[in-house]
Backbone as ProteinMPNN parsed JSONL, in Angstrom:
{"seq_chain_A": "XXXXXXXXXXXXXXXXXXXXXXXXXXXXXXXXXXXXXXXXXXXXXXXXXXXXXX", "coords_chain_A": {"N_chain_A": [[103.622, 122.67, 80.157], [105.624, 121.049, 78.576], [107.543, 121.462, 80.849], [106.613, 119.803, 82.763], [106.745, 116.959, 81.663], [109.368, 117.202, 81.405], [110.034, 117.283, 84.055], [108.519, 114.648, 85.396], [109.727, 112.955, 84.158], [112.52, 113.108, 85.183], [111.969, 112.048, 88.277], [112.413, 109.678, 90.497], [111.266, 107.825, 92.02], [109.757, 105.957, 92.25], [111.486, 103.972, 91.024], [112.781, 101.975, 92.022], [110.876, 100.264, 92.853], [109.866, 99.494, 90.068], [111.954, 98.433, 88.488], [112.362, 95.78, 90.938], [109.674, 95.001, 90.108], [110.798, 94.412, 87.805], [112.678, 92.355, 87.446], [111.164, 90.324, 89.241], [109.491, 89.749, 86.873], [110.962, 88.279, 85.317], [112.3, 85.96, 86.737], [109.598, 85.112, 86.968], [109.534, 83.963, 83.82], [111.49, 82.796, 83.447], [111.08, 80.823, 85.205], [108.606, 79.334, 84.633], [109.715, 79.02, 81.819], [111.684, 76.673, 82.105], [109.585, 74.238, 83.773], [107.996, 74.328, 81.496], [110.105, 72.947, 79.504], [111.273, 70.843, 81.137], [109.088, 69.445, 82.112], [107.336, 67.516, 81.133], [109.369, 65.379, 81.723], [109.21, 65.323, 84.821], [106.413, 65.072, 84.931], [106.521, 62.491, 83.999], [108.468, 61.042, 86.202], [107.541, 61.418, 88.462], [104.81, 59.64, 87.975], [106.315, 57.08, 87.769], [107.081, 56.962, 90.648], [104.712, 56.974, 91.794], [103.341, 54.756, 90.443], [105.26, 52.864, 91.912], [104.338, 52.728, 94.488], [102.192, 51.567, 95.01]], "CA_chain_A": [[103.362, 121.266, 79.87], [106.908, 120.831, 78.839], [108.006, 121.184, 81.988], [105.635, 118.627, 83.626], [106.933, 116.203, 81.544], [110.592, 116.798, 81.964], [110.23, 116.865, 85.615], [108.048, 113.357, 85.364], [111.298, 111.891, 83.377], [113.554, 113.022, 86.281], [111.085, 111.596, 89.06], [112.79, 108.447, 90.612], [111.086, 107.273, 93.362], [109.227, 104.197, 91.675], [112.101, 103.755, 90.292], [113.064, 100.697, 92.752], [109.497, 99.277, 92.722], [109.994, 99.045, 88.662], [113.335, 97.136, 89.112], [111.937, 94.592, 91.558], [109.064, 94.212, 89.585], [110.753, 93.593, 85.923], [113.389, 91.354, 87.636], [110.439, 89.11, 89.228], [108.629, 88.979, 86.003], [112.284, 87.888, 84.245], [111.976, 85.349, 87.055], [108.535, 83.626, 86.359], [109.465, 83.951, 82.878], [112.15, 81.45, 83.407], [110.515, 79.174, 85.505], [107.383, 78.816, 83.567], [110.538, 78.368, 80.735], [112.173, 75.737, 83.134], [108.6, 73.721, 83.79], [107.918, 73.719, 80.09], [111.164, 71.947, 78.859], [111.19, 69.485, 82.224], [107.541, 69.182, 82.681], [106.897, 65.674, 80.809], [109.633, 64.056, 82.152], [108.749, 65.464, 85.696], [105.473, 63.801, 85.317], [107.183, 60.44, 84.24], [109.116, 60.384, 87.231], [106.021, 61.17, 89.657], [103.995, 58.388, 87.787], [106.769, 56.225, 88.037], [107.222, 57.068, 91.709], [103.299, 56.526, 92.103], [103.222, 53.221, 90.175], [105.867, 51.753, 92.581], [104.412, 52.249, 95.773], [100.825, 50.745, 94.476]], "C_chain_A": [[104.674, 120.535, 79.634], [107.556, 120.415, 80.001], [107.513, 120.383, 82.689], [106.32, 117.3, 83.291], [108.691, 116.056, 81.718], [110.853, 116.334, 83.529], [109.657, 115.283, 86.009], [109.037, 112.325, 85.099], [111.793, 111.854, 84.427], [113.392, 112.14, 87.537], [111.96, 110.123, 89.015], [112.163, 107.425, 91.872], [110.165, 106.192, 93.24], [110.064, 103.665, 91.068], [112.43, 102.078, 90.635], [112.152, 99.593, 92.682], [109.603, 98.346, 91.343], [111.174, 98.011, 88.653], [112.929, 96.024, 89.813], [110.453, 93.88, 90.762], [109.765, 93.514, 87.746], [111.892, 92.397, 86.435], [112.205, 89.826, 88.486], [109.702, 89.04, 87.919], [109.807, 88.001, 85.255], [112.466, 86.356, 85.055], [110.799, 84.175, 86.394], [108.313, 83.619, 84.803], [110.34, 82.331, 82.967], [112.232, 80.397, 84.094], [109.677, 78.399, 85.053], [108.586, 78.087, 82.158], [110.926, 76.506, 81.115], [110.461, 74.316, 83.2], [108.249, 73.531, 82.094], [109.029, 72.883, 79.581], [111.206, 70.631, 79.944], [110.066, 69.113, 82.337], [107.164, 67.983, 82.152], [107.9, 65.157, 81.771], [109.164, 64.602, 83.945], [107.576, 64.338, 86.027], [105.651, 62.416, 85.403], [107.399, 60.199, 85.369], [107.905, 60.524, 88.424], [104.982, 60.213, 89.422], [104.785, 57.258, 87.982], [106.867, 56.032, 89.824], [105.526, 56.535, 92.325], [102.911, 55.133, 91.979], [104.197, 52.069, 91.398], [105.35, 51.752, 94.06], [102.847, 52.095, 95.894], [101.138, 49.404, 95.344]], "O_chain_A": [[104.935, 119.539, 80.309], [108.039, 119.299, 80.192], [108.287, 120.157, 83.619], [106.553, 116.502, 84.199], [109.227, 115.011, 82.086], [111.547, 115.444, 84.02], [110.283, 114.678, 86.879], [109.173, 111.212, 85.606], [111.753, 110.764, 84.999], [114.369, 111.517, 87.952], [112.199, 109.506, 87.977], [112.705, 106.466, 92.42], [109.849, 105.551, 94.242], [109.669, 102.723, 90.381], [112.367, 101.162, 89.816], [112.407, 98.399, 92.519], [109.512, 97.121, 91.27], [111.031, 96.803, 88.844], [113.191, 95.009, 89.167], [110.158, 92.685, 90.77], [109.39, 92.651, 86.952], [111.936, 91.427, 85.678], [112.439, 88.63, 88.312], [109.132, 87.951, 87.86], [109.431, 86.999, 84.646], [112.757, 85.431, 84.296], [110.882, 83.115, 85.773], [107.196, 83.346, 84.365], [109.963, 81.196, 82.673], [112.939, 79.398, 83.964], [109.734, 77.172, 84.978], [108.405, 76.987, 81.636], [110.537, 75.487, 80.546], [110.598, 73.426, 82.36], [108.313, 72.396, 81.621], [108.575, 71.832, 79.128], [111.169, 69.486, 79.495], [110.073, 68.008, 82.879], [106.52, 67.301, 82.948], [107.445, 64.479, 82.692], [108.441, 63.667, 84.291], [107.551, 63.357, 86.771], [105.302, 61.539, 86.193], [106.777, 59.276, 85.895], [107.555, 59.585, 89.139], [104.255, 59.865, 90.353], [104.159, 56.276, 88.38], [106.71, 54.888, 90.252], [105.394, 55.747, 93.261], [102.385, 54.424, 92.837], [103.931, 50.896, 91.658], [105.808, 50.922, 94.845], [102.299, 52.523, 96.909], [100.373, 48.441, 95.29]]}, "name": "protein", "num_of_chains": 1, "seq": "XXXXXXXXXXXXXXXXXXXXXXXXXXXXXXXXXXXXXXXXXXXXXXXXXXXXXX"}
């Protein structure tokens, strides 16, 4: 049983998958960040952009 799990540790071959996935979550971490701090005035400027061509 020991040995199952050392050899599981060593095991790299998801290793790449894991990497591409924790660097896209680190991604839509900081765009969802990005959209929360800009996201009002965003809307301002698309209502203002809306109101002027009324």
């Amino acid at each position: 049983m020991l040995k199952m799990f050392k050899d599981l540790a060593r095991e790299e071959r998801g290793q790449g998958m894991t990497e591409y996935g924790l660097i896209l979550a680190l991604l839509v971490v900081g765009v969802i960040a990005v959209l929360v701090v800009m996201g009002p005035n965003l809307v301002a400027k698309f209502q203002n952009v809306s109101d002027n061509l009324k």
